[in-house]
Coordinates of N, CA and C in Angstrom, one line a residue:
X120 N 31.7 104.5 42.8 CA 31.0 105.7 43.2 C 30.8 106.7 42.1
X121 N 31.6 106.7 41.1 CA 31.6 107.7 40.1 C 30.6 107.5 38.9
X122 N 29.7 106.5 39.0 CA 28.7 106.3 38.0 C 27.9 107.6 37.8
X123 N 27.4 107.9 36.6 CA 26.7 109.1 36.4 C 25.4 109.2 37.2
X124 N 24.8 108.0 37.5 CA 23.5 108.0 38.2 C 23.7 108.0 39.7
X125 N 25.0 108.0 40.2 CA 25.2 108.0 41.6 C 25.7 109.4 42.0
X126 N 25.0 110.1 42.8 CA 25.4 111.5 43.2 C 25.7 111.5 44.7
X127 N 26.0 110.4 45.3 CA 26.3 110.4 46.8 C 27.6 111.1 47.1
X128 N 28.5 111.3 46.1 CA 29.8 111.9 46.4 C 29.7 113.4 46.1
X129 N 28.6 114.0 45.7 CA 28.5 115.4 45.3 C 28.0 116.2 46.5
X130 N 28.7 117.3 46.8 CA 28.3 118.2 47.9 C 28.1 119.6 47.3
X131 N 26.9 120.1 47.5 CA 26.6 121.5 47.1 C 27.3 122.4 48.2
X132 N 28.1 123.3 47.7 CA 28.8 124.3 48.6 C 28.4 125.7 48.3
X133 N 28.4 126.5 49.3 CA 28.2 127.9 49.2 C 26.8 128.2 48.6
X134 N 25.9 127.3 48.7 CA 24.6 127.6 48.1 C 23.7 128.3 49.1
X135 N 23.3 129.5 48.8 CA 22.4 130.3 49.7 C 23.2 131.0 50.8
X136 N 24.5 131.0 50.7 CA 25.3 131.7 51.7 C 25.2 133.2 51.5
X137 N 25.4 133.9 52.6 CA 25.5 135.4 52.5 C 26.9 135.8 52.3
X138 N 27.2 137.0 51.8 CA 28.6 137.4 51.6 C 29.5 137.1 52.8
X139 N 30.7 136.7 52.5 CA 31.7 136.4 53.6 C 31.4 135.1 54.4
X140 N 30.3 134.4 54.0 CA 30.1 133.1 54.6 C 30.5 132.0 53.6
X141 N 31.1 131.0 54.1 CA 31.6 130.0 53.2 C 31.4 128.6 53.9
X142 N 31.4 127.6 53.1 CA 31.3 126.2 53.5 C 32.7 125.6 53.6
X143 N 32.7 124.5 54.4 CA 34.0 123.7 54.4 C 33.6 122.2 54.6
X144 N 34.6 121.4 54.2 CA 34.4 120.0 54.4 C 35.6 119.4 55.1
X145 N 35.4 118.4 56.0 CA 36.5 117.8 56.6 C 36.7 116.4 56.0
X146 N 37.9 116.2 55.5 CA 38.3 114.9 54.9 C 39.1 114.1 56.0
X147 N 38.5 113.0 56.4 CA 39.2 112.2 57.5 C 39.9 111.1 56.8
X148 N 41.2 111.0 57.0 CA 42.0 109.9 56.4 C 41.8 108.6 57.1
X149 N 41.9 107.5 56.4 CA 41.7 106.2 57.1 C 42.8 105.9 58.1
X150 N 42.5 105.2 59.2 CA 43.4 104.9 60.2 C 43.4 103.4 60.4
X151 N 44.6 102.8 60.5 CA 44.7 101.4 60.7 C 45.5 101.0 61.9
X152 N 45.2 99.8 62.4 CA 46.0 99.4 63.6 C 47.4 98.8 63.1
X153 N 48.3 98.5 64.0 CA 49.6 98.1 63.6 C 49.6 96.7 63.0
X154 N 48.5 95.9 63.0 CA 48.4 94.6 62.4 C 48.4 94.7 60.9
X155 N 48.0 95.9 60.4 CA 47.8 96.1 58.9 C 49.2 96.6 58.4
X156 N 49.7 96.0 57.4 CA 51.0 96.4 56.8 C 50.7 97.7 56.0
X157 N 51.8 98.5 55.9 CA 51.6 99.8 55.1 C 51.2 99.5 53.7
X158 N 51.7 98.4 53.1 CA 51.3 98.1 51.7 C 49.8 97.8 51.6
X159 N 49.2 97.3 52.6 CA 47.8 97.0 52.6 C 46.9 98.2 52.9
X160 N 47.5 99.3 53.5 CA 46.7 100.5 53.9 C 46.4 101.4 52.7
X161 N 45.2 101.9 52.7 CA 44.9 102.9 51.6 C 45.6 104.2 51.9
X162 N 46.0 104.8 50.8 CA 46.6 106.2 50.8 C 45.9 107.0 49.8
X163 N 45.7 108.3 50.1 CA 44.9 109.2 49.2 C 45.7 110.5 49.0
X164 N 45.5 111.0 47.7 CA 46.0 112.3 47.4 C 44.8 113.1 46.8
X165 N 44.5 114.2 47.4 CA 43.4 115.0 46.9 C 44.0 116.2 46.1
X166 N 43.5 116.3 44.9 CA 44.0 117.4 44.0 C 42.9 118.4 43.7
X167 N 43.4 119.7 43.5 CA 42.5 120.7 43.0 C 42.5 120.6 41.5
X168 N 41.4 120.2 40.8 CA 41.4 120.0 39.4 C 40.4 121.0 38.7
X169 N 40.6 121.1 37.4 CA 39.7 121.9 36.6 C 38.4 121.1 36.3
X170 N 37.4 121.8 35.8 CA 36.1 121.1 35.5 C 36.4 120.0 34.5
X171 N 37.2 120.3 33.5 CA 37.5 119.3 32.4 C 38.1 118.1 33.0
X172 N 39.1 118.3 33.9 CA 39.8 117.2 34.5 C 38.8 116.4 35.4
X173 N 37.9 117.1 36.1 CA 36.9 116.4 36.9 C 36.0 115.6 36.0
X174 N 35.5 116.2 34.9 CA 34.5 115.5 34.0 C 35.1 114.3 33.3
X175 N 36.4 114.4 33.0 CA 37.1 113.2 32.3 C 37.8 112.3 33.3
X176 N 37.8 112.7 34.5 CA 38.5 111.8 35.6 C 40.0 111.6 35.2
X177 N 40.6 112.6 34.7 CA 42.0 112.6 34.3 C 42.7 113.9 34.6
X178 N 43.9 113.8 35.3 CA 44.7 115.0 35.6 C 45.6 115.2 34.4
X179 N 45.4 116.4 33.7 CA 46.2 116.7 32.6 C 47.3 117.7 32.9
X180 N 47.2 118.4 34.0 CA 48.2 119.4 34.4 C 49.4 118.7 34.8
X181 N 50.6 119.1 34.3 CA 51.8 118.5 34.6 C 52.3 118.7 36.1
X182 N 51.8 119.8 36.7 CA 52.1 120.0 38.1 C 50.8 120.3 38.8
X183 N 50.0 119.3 39.1 CA 48.7 119.5 39.7 C 48.8 120.0 41.1
X184 N 47.9 120.8 41.6 CA 47.9 121.4 42.9 C 47.4 120.3 43.9
X185 N 48.2 119.9 44.8 CA 47.9 118.9 45.9 C 47.2 119.7 47.0
X186 N 46.0 119.2 47.4 CA 45.3 119.8 48.5 C 45.5 119.1 49.8
X187 N 45.6 117.8 49.8 CA 45.8 117.0 51.0 C 46.4 115.6 50.6
X188 N 47.2 115.1 51.5 CA 47.8 113.7 51.3 C 47.6 112.9 52.6
X189 N 46.9 111.8 52.4 CA 46.7 110.8 53.5 C 47.7 109.7 53.3
X190 N 48.8 109.8 54.0 CA 49.9 108.8 53.8 C 50.5 108.3 55.1
X191 N 49.8 108.5 56.2 CA 50.3 108.1 57.5 C 49.2 107.2 58.1
X192 N 49.2 105.9 57.7 CA 48.0 105.0 58.0 C 47.8 104.7 59.5
X193 N 48.8 105.0 60.4 CA 48.6 104.6 61.8 C 48.4 105.9 62.6
X194 N 48.2 107.0 62.0 CA 48.0 108.3 62.7 C 46.6 108.9 62.3
X195 N 45.9 109.4 63.2 CA 44.6 110.1 62.9 C 45.0 111.4 62.2
X196 N 44.5 111.6 61.0 CA 44.7 112.8 60.3 C 43.4 113.2 59.6
X197 N 43.2 114.6 59.5 CA 42.1 115.1 58.7 C 42.5 116.4 58.2
X198 N 41.8 116.8 57.1 CA 42.1 118.1 56.4 C 40.8 118.8 56.3
X199 N 40.8 120.1 56.6 CA 39.6 121.0 56.4 C 39.8 121.8 55.1
X200 N 38.9 121.6 54.2 CA 39.0 122.3 52.9 C 37.8 123.3 52.9
X201 N 38.2 124.6 52.9 CA 37.2 125.7 52.8 C 36.9 126.0 51.3
X202 N 35.6 126.3 51.1 CA 35.2 126.7 49.7 C 34.7 128.2 49.8
X203 N 35.5 129.0 49.1 CA 35.2 130.5 49.2 C 34.9 131.0 47.8

């Protein structure tokens, strides 16, 4: 999904908003039934990264800021991330 010509993963936020109005995105974690082993289930960590880290697709900060962790594959979980 991260090819330069693929922009499906890009979301414009706070474009055209009035003061004190902000956008938010809901990240829904994958949910599996009990037939799926934990080793086969996807797990995600969402980090707050700098523009350089985003552009190079590498985390260089020794203590990156974690925004969300999807690590409970049998439980419905989601995170709301506001952009202010």
